[in-house]
CSV table of N, CA and C in Angstrom, one decimal:
chain,number,residue,atom,x,y,z
A,1,ILE,N,40.8,-75.4,-42.9
A,1,ILE,CA,41.8,-76.0,-42.5
A,1,ILE,C,42.1,-77.5,-43.3
A,2,ARG,N,40.9,-78.3,-43.2
A,2,ARG,CA,41.0,-79.2,-43.4
A,2,ARG,C,41.2,-79.5,-44.9
A,3,ALA,N,40.4,-78.6,-45.7
A,3,ALA,CA,40.9,-78.5,-47.3
A,3,ALA,C,42.4,-78.4,-47.5
A,4,TYR,N,42.4,-77.4,-46.6
A,4,TYR,CA,44.3,-77.1,-47.3
A,4,TYR,C,44.8,-78.3,-46.3
A,5,TYR,N,44.9,-79.0,-45.4
A,5,TYR,CA,45.5,-80.2,-45.1
A,5,TYR,C,45.5,-81.6,-46.2
A,6,ALA,N,44.1,-81.3,-46.4
A,6,ALA,CA,43.7,-82.6,-47.3
A,6,ALA,C,44.6,-82.6,-48.8
A,7,LYS,N,44.5,-80.9,-49.2
A,7,LYS,CA,45.3,-80.6,-50.5
A,7,LYS,C,47.0,-81.0,-50.8
A,8,TYR,N,47.3,-80.6,-49.7
A,8,TYR,CA,49.1,-80.4,-49.5
A,8,TYR,C,49.6,-81.0,-48.6
A,9,ARG,N,48.8,-82.1,-48.2
A,9,ARG,CA,49.3,-83.6,-47.2
A,9,ARG,C,50.4,-84.1,-47.9
A,10,ASN,N,51.5,-84.3,-47.2
A,10,ASN,CA,52.6,-84.7,-47.9
A,10,ASN,C,53.4,-84.2,-49.5
A,11,GLY,N,52.9,-82.7,-49.1
A,11,GLY,CA,53.5,-81.7,-50.3
A,11,GLY,C,54.3,-80.7,-49.7
A,12,ASN,N,54.4,-79.7,-50.8
A,12,ASN,CA,54.7,-78.6,-50.6
A,12,ASN,C,53.9,-77.4,-50.8
A,13,ALA,N,53.6,-76.3,-50.0
A,13,ALA,CA,52.6,-75.2,-50.3
A,13,ALA,C,53.5,-73.8,-50.1
A,14,LEU,N,53.4,-72.9,-51.0
A,14,LEU,CA,53.2,-71.6,-50.3
A,14,LEU,C,52.3,-70.8,-49.6
A,15,THR,N,52.7,-69.9,-48.6
A,15,THR,CA,51.7,-68.9,-48.5
A,15,THR,C,50.3,-68.4,-49.2
A,16,LYS,N,50.9,-68.4,-50.7
A,16,LYS,CA,49.9,-67.9,-51.7
A,16,LYS,C,49.1,-69.0,-51.5
A,17,ASP,N,49.4,-70.3,-51.6
A,17,ASP,CA,48.5,-71.7,-51.6
A,17,ASP,C,47.7,-71.7,-50.6
A,18,PHE,N,48.0,-71.3,-48.9
A,18,PHE,CA,46.9,-71.1,-48.0
A,18,PHE,C,46.3,-69.9,-48.1
A,19,ARG,N,47.0,-69.0,-48.5
A,19,ARG,CA,45.9,-67.6,-48.7
A,19,ARG,C,44.5,-67.9,-49.6
A,20,ARG,N,45.0,-68.5,-50.8
A,20,ARG,CA,44.0,-68.8,-51.8
A,20,ARG,C,43.0,-70.1,-51.1
A,21,GLU,N,43.5,-70.7,-50.4
A,21,GLU,CA,42.6,-72.2,-49.6
A,21,GLU,C,41.5,-71.2,-48.7
A,22,MET,N,42.1,-70.4,-47.9
A,22,MET,CA,41.3,-69.3,-46.6
A,22,MET,C,40.5,-68.5,-47.7
A,23,GLU,N,40.8,-67.9,-48.7
A,23,GLU,CA,40.1,-67.1,-49.6
A,23,GLU,C,38.4,-67.9,-49.8
A,24,THR,N,38.7,-69.1,-50.4
A,24,THR,CA,37.9,-70.1,-50.8
A,24,THR,C,37.3,-70.4,-49.7
A,25,ALA,N,37.0,-70.9,-48.5
A,25,ALA,CA,37.0,-71.4,-47.4
A,25,ALA,C,35.9,-69.9,-47.1
A,26,SER,N,36.6,-68.8,-46.9
A,26,SER,CA,35.8,-67.6,-46.4
A,26,SER,C,35.3,-66.8,-47.4
A,27,GLY,N,35.2,-66.8,-48.5
A,27,GLY,CA,34.6,-66.4,-49.6
A,27,GLY,C,34.9,-64.6,-49.5
A,28,LYS,N,36.4,-64.3,-48.5
A,28,LYS,CA,36.6,-63.1,-48.6
A,28,LYS,C,38.2,-62.8,-49.4
A,29,ASP,N,38.1,-61.6,-49.6
A,29,ASP,CA,39.6,-61.8,-50.4
A,29,ASP,C,40.4,-61.3,-49.0
A,30,LEU,N,41.7,-61.8,-48.8
A,30,LEU,CA,42.5,-61.8,-47.4
A,30,LEU,C,43.5,-61.1,-47.8
A,31,ARG,N,44.0,-60.5,-49.1
A,31,ARG,CA,45.2,-60.4,-49.3
A,31,ARG,C,45.5,-59.2,-48.1
A,32,ALA,N,44.9,-58.1,-47.8
A,32,ALA,CA,45.6,-57.3,-47.1
A,32,ALA,C,45.7,-57.6,-45.8
A,33,PHE,N,45.2,-58.5,-45.4
A,33,PHE,CA,45.2,-59.2,-44.3
A,33,PHE,C,46.9,-59.9,-44.3
A,34,PHE,N,46.9,-60.7,-45.4
A,34,PHE,CA,48.1,-61.7,-45.3
A,34,PHE,C,49.3,-60.8,-45.5
A,35,ASP,N,49.0,-59.6,-46.2
A,35,ASP,CA,49.9,-58.5,-46.5
A,35,ASP,C,50.4,-57.7,-45.4
A,36,GLN,N,49.5,-57.4,-44.8
A,36,GLN,CA,49.7,-56.6,-42.9
A,36,GLN,C,50.7,-58.0,-41.9
A,37,TRP,N,50.1,-59.0,-42.0
A,37,TRP,CA,50.5,-59.7,-40.9
A,37,TRP,C,52.1,-60.7,-41.3
A,38,LEU,N,51.7,-60.9,-42.4
A,38,LEU,CA,52.8,-61.9,-43.1
A,38,LEU,C,53.9,-61.5,-44.0
A,39,LEU,N,53.5,-60.8,-44.7
A,39,LEU,CA,54.5,-60.4,-45.8
A,39,LEU,C,55.3,-59.3,-45.6
A,40,ASN,N,55.0,-58.6,-44.4
A,40,ASN,CA,55.5,-57.2,-43.9
A,40,ASN,C,56.0,-57.4,-42.3
A,41,PRO,N,57.0,-56.7,-41.9
A,41,PRO,CA,57.4,-56.7,-40.8
A,41,PRO,C,56.8,-56.0,-39.6
A,42,GLY,N,57.0,-56.4,-38.8
A,42,GLY,CA,56.5,-55.6,-37.3
A,42,GLY,C,55.0,-55.9,-37.0
A,43,HIS,N,54.7,-55.4,-35.8
A,43,HIS,CA,53.4,-55.6,-35.6
A,43,HIS,C,52.4,-54.4,-34.6
A,44,PRO,N,51.1,-54.3,-34.3
A,44,PRO,CA,50.9,-52.9,-33.5
A,44,PRO,C,51.6,-52.7,-32.1
A,45,VAL,N,51.8,-51.2,-32.3
A,45,VAL,CA,52.5,-51.0,-30.8
A,45,VAL,C,51.6,-49.9,-30.6
A,46,ILE,N,50.5,-49.8,-29.6
A,46,ILE,CA,49.4,-49.0,-29.1
A,46,ILE,C,49.9,-48.5,-27.6
A,47,SER,N,49.7,-47.1,-27.8
A,47,SER,CA,49.8,-46.2,-26.5
A,47,SER,C,48.7,-45.5,-26.7
A,48,GLY,N,48.4,-45.0,-25.8
A,48,GLY,CA,47.2,-44.1,-25.5
A,48,GLY,C,46.8,-43.6,-24.1
A,49,SER,N,45.3,-42.8,-24.0
A,49,SER,CA,45.0,-42.3,-22.8
A,49,SER,C,44.0,-42.3,-22.8
A,50,TRP,N,43.0,-42.0,-21.6
A,50,TRP,CA,41.6,-42.2,-21.3
A,50,TRP,C,41.4,-40.8,-20.5
A,51,LYS,N,40.2,-40.1,-20.1
A,51,LYS,CA,39.9,-39.3,-19.0
A,51,LYS,C,38.0,-39.8,-19.6
A,52,PHE,N,37.7,-39.6,-18.0
A,52,PHE,CA,36.1,-39.6,-18.0
A,52,PHE,C,35.8,-38.6,-17.7
A,53,ASP,N,34.2,-37.8,-18.7
A,53,ASP,CA,34.1,-36.6,-18.9
A,53,ASP,C,32.7,-36.9,-17.9
A,54,ALA,N,32.3,-36.4,-16.5
A,54,ALA,CA,31.1,-36.4,-15.6
A,54,ALA,C,30.0,-35.8,-16.1
A,55,LYS,N,30.7,-34.9,-17.2
A,55,LYS,CA,29.1,-33.5,-17.5
A,55,LYS,C,28.4,-34.6,-18.5
A,56,THR,N,29.3,-35.4,-19.3
A,56,THR,CA,28.9,-36.1,-20.8
A,56,THR,C,28.5,-37.5,-20.5
A,57,LYS,N,29.2,-38.5,-19.0
A,57,LYS,CA,28.7,-39.1,-19.1
A,57,LYS,C,29.3,-40.1,-20.2
A,58,SER,N,30.9,-40.1,-20.1
A,58,SER,CA,31.8,-40.9,-21.5
A,58,SER,C,32.8,-40.3,-20.7
A,59,VAL,N,33.7,-41.5,-21.9
A,59,VAL,CA,35.3,-41.8,-21.7
A,59,VAL,C,36.1,-41.2,-23.1
A,60,ALA,N,36.6,-40.3,-22.9
A,60,ALA,CA,37.5,-39.7,-24.1
A,60,ALA,C,38.6,-40.4,-24.2
A,61,LEU,N,38.4,-41.3,-25.6
A,61,LEU,CA,40.1,-42.4,-25.3
A,61,LEU,C,40.8,-42.2,-27.0
A,62,ASP,N,42.1,-41.9,-26.1
A,62,ASP,CA,43.0,-41.4,-27.5
A,62,ASP,C,44.0,-42.4,-27.4
A,63,ILE,N,44.0,-43.1,-28.8
A,63,ILE,CA,44.7,-44.3,-29.5
A,63,ILE,C,45.8,-43.9,-30.2
A,64,ARG,N,46.9,-44.3,-30.2
A,64,ARG,CA,48.0,-44.1,-31.1
A,64,ARG,C,48.7,-45.1,-31.7
A,65,GLN,N,49.3,-45.6,-32.6
A,65,GLN,CA,49.6,-46.6,-32.9
A,65,GLN,C,51.1,-46.1,-33.8
A,66,GLU,N,52.2,-46.6,-32.9
A,66,GLU,CA,53.3,-45.9,-32.7
A,66,GLU,C,54.3,-46.7,-33.5
A,67,GLN,N,54.2,-47.4,-34.4
A,67,GLN,CA,54.9,-48.0,-35.5
A,67,GLN,C,54.6,-47.6,-36.6
A,68,PRO,N,55.8,-47.7,-37.8
A,68,PRO,CA,55.6,-47.0,-38.7
A,68,PRO,C,54.5,-46.9,-39.6
A,69,ARG,N,53.8,-47.9,-40.0
A,69,ARG,CA,52.6,-48.1,-40.7
A,69,ARG,C,51.9,-48.6,-39.8
A,70,PRO,N,50.3,-47.6,-40.0
A,70,PRO,CA,49.4,-48.7,-39.3
A,70,PRO,C,48.5,-49.5,-39.5
A,71,PHE,N,48.7,-50.7,-38.5
A,71,PHE,CA,47.6,-52.1,-38.7
A,71,PHE,C,46.2,-51.8,-38.9
A,72,HIS,N,45.6,-52.3,-39.7
A,72,HIS,CA,43.9,-52.3,-39.6
A,72,HIS,C,43.5,-53.2,-38.8
A,73,CYS,N,42.8,-53.2,-37.3
A,73,CYS,CA,42.5,-54.5,-36.9
A,73,CYS,C,41.4,-53.9,-36.0
A,74,VAL,N,40.7,-55.2,-35.4
A,74,VAL,CA,40.1,-54.5,-34.4
A,74,VAL,C,40.8,-54.7,-32.9
A,75,LEU,N,40.4,-53.7,-32.2
A,75,LEU,CA,40.6,-54.0,-30.9
A,75,LEU,C,39.8,-54.0,-29.6
A,76,GLU,N,39.6,-54.9,-28.7
A,76,GLU,CA,38.6,-54.7,-28.1
A,76,GLU,C,38.9,-54.0,-26.7
A,77,VAL,N,38.0,-53.2,-26.1
A,77,VAL,CA,38.5,-52.3,-25.2
A,77,VAL,C,37.5,-52.8,-23.6
A,78,GLU,N,38.2,-53.3,-22.3
A,78,GLU,CA,37.2,-53.4,-21.5
A,78,GLU,C,37.3,-52.3,-20.5
A,79,LEU,N,36.3,-51.7,-19.6
A,79,LEU,CA,36.1,-50.5,-19.2
A,79,LEU,C,35.6,-51.2,-17.6
A,80,THR,N,36.1,-51.2,-16.5
A,80,THR,CA,35.8,-51.6,-15.5
A,80,THR,C,35.4,-50.1,-14.2
A,81,GLY,N,34.1,-50.5,-13.8
A,81,GLY,CA,33.6,-49.7,-12.9
A,81,GLY,C,34.0,-50.1,-11.5
A,82,PRO,N,33.9,-48.7,-10.4
A,82,PRO,CA,34.1,-49.3,-9.2
A,82,PRO,C,33.6,-50.8,-8.4
A,83,ILE,N,32.2,-50.8,-8.6
A,83,ILE,CA,31.9,-51.9,-8.1
A,83,ILE,C,31.8,-53.1,-8.8
A,84,GLY,N,32.7,-53.2,-10.0
A,84,GLY,CA,33.0,-54.7,-10.7
A,84,GLY,C,32.3,-54.5,-12.0
A,85,GLN,N,31.5,-53.2,-12.5
A,85,GLN,CA,30.8,-53.3,-13.8
A,85,GLN,C,32.2,-53.2,-14.8
A,86,LYS,N,31.7,-54.2,-15.9
A,86,LYS,CA,32.1,-54.2,-16.9
A,86,LYS,C,31.7,-54.0,-18.3
A,87,ILE,N,32.1,-53.2,-18.8
A,87,ILE,CA,31.8,-52.9,-20.3
A,87,ILE,C,32.2,-53.2,-21.5
A,88,ARG,N,32.4,-54.1,-22.5
A,88,ARG,CA,32.9,-54.3,-23.8
A,88,ARG,C,32.9,-53.6,-24.6
A,89,THR,N,33.7,-53.1,-25.5
A,89,THR,CA,33.2,-52.5,-26.7
A,89,THR,C,34.9,-52.6,-27.5
A,90,ARG,N,34.3,-52.6,-28.9
A,90,ARG,CA,35.4,-53.0,-29.9
A,90,ARG,C,35.6,-51.4,-30.9
A,91,LEU,N,37.0,-51.2,-31.1
A,91,LEU,CA,37.6,-50.1,-31.8
A,91,LEU,C,38.0,-50.8,-33.0
A,92,MET,N,37.9,-50.4,-34.0
A,92,MET,CA,38.2,-50.8,-35.3
A,92,MET,C,39.6,-49.4,-35.8
A,93,LEU,N,40.9,-50.3,-35.7
A,93,LEU,CA,42.0,-49.1,-35.7
A,93,LEU,C,42.1,-49.5,-37.5
A,94,GLU,N,42.5,-47.8,-37.4
A,94,GLU,CA,42.8,-47.7,-39.2
A,94,GLU,C,43.8,-46.7,-39.5
A,95,ASN,N,44.1,-45.5,-38.3
A,95,ASN,CA,45.1,-44.6,-38.7
A,95,ASN,C,46.0,-45.0,-37.7
A,96,LYS,N,47.0,-44.0,-37.7
A,96,LYS,CA,48.3,-43.9,-36.9
A,96,LYS,C,47.4,-43.0,-35.3
A,97,ALA,N,46.9,-42.2,-35.3
A,97,ALA,CA,45.9,-41.6,-34.4
A,97,ALA,C,44.1,-41.3,-34.6
A,98,GLN,N,43.5,-42.0,-33.6
A,98,GLN,CA,42.1,-41.8,-33.5
A,98,GLN,C,41.7,-41.6,-32.0
A,99,ASN,N,41.0,-40.8,-32.0
A,99,ASN,CA,40.0,-40.2,-30.8
A,99,ASN,C,38.6,-41.0,-30.8
A,100,THR,N,38.2,-41.3,-29.7
A,100,THR,CA,36.6,-42.1,-29.5
A,100,THR,C,36.2,-41.6,-28.5
A,101,SER,N,34.9,-41.5,-28.1
A,101,SER,CA,34.0,-41.1,-27.1
A,101,SER,C,32.9,-42.6,-26.8
A,102,ILE,N,33.1,-43.0,-25.7
A,102,ILE,CA,32.4,-43.9,-24.8
A,102,ILE,C,32.0,-43.9,-23.7
A,103,PRO,N,29.9,-43.6,-24.3
A,103,PRO,CA,29.2,-43.4,-23.3
A,103,PRO,C,29.3,-44.3,-22.3
A,104,LEU,N,29.3,-43.7,-20.7
A,104,LEU,CA,29.2,-45.1,-19.7
A,104,LEU,C,28.5,-44.0,-18.4
A,105,ASP,N,27.8,-45.1,-17.9
A,105,ASP,CA,27.2,-44.7,-16.7
A,105,ASP,C,27.5,-44.7,-15.7
A,106,PHE,N,29.3,-44.7,-15.5
A,106,PHE,CA,29.6,-44.7,-14.4
A,106,PHE,C,31.0,-44.4,-14.6
A,107,GLU,N,31.8,-44.1,-13.7
A,107,GLU,CA,33.4,-43.7,-14.0
A,107,GLU,C,34.3,-44.6,-13.8
A,108,PRO,N,35.3,-45.1,-14.9
A,108,PRO,CA,36.1,-46.6,-14.6
A,108,PRO,C,37.2,-46.5,-13.9
A,109,ILE,N,37.1,-47.6,-13.3
A,109,ILE,CA,38.9,-47.4,-12.3
A,109,ILE,C,39.7,-48.0,-13.2
A,110,SER,N,39.3,-48.5,-14.1
A,110,SER,CA,40.5,-49.1,-15.1
A,110,SER,C,40.0,-49.4,-16.5
A,111,ILE,N,40.7,-49.4,-17.7
A,111,ILE,CA,40.1,-49.9,-18.9
A,111,ILE,C,41.4,-50.7,-19.4
A,112,LYS,N,40.9,-51.9,-20.2
A,112,LYS,CA,42.2,-52.8,-20.4
A,112,LYS,C,41.9,-53.1,-22.1
A,113,LEU,N,43.2,-52.6,-22.5
A,113,LEU,CA,43.1,-53.2,-23.8
A,113,LEU,C,43.5,-54.8,-24.3
A,114,ASP,N,42.4,-54.9,-25.2
A,114,ASP,CA,42.5,-56.7,-25.6
A,114,ASP,C,42.2,-57.5,-24.3
A,115,PRO,N,41.1,-57.3,-23.8
A,115,PRO,CA,40.9,-58.2,-22.7
A,115,PRO,C,40.7,-59.8,-22.6
A,116,GLY,N,40.9,-60.4,-24.0
A,116,GLY,CA,40.4,-61.7,-24.2
A,116,GLY,C,41.9,-61.9,-24.9
A,117,VAL,N,42.7,-61.1,-25.1
A,117,VAL,CA,43.9,-61.6,-25.9
A,117,VAL,C,44.2,-62.1,-27.3
A,118,ASN,N,43.3,-61.2,-28.4
A,118,ASN,CA,43.0,-61.6,-29.3
A,118,ASN,C,44.1,-61.1,-30.4
A,119,LEU,N,44.4,-60.2,-29.9
A,119,LEU,CA,45.5,-59.3,-30.7
A,119,LEU,C,47.0,-59.3,-30.4
A,120,LEU,N,47.9,-59.5,-31.4
A,120,LEU,CA,49.3,-59.6,-31.0
A,120,LEU,C,49.8,-58.3,-31.4
A,121,PHE,N,50.4,-57.5,-30.1
A,121,PHE,CA,50.4,-56.0,-29.9
A,121,PHE,C,51.3,-55.9,-28.7
A,122,ASP,N,51.9,-54.8,-28.6
A,122,ASP,CA,52.4,-54.1,-27.4
A,122,ASP,C,51.7,-53.3,-27.3
A,123,GLY,N,51.6,-52.8,-26.2
A,123,GLY,CA,51.0,-51.4,-25.6
A,123,GLY,C,50.5,-51.0,-24.1
A,124,ASN,N,50.2,-50.1,-23.8
A,124,ASN,CA,49.8,-49.5,-22.9
A,124,ASN,C,49.2,-48.3,-22.5
A,125,LEU,N,48.1,-48.1,-22.1
A,125,LEU,CA,46.7,-46.8,-21.7
A,125,LEU,C,47.1,-46.4,-20.2
A,126,ALA,N,47.1,-44.8,-20.1
A,126,ALA,CA,47.3,-44.4,-18.8
A,126,ALA,C,46.0,-43.6,-18.9
A,127,ARG,N,45.6,-42.9,-18.1
A,127,ARG,CA,44.6,-42.4,-17.3
A,127,ARG,C,45.1,-40.8,-17.5
A,128,LYS,N,44.8,-39.9,-18.2
A,128,LYS,CA,44.9,-38.5,-18.3
A,128,LYS,C,45.3,-37.7,-16.4
């Protein structure tokens, strides 16, 4: 950010200029990120459901992206147990619908999407 500010202070810059500076600083190609979050309309709309399987000691988590095109992003999930146990895991969202199984030593009383509020999205999760 400092390099970007220094280069464009008191001047004009385009989104592509900002992207180029961020790519230089990170050493990564950020085209997909900028296309997804800045150049195309919309944001993730996530819905889903979950169910605990006592036999396998795991949570089956079904996630759906309801918007027209799926976003590629990380979604953190927090599972809370009956005596306050908390486990956080991260899921890579890439498709319109995804199913995953999360091994767990306790039956959760709640599951929260994005507990750290890192992702711009609308969503809800229901127990089956």
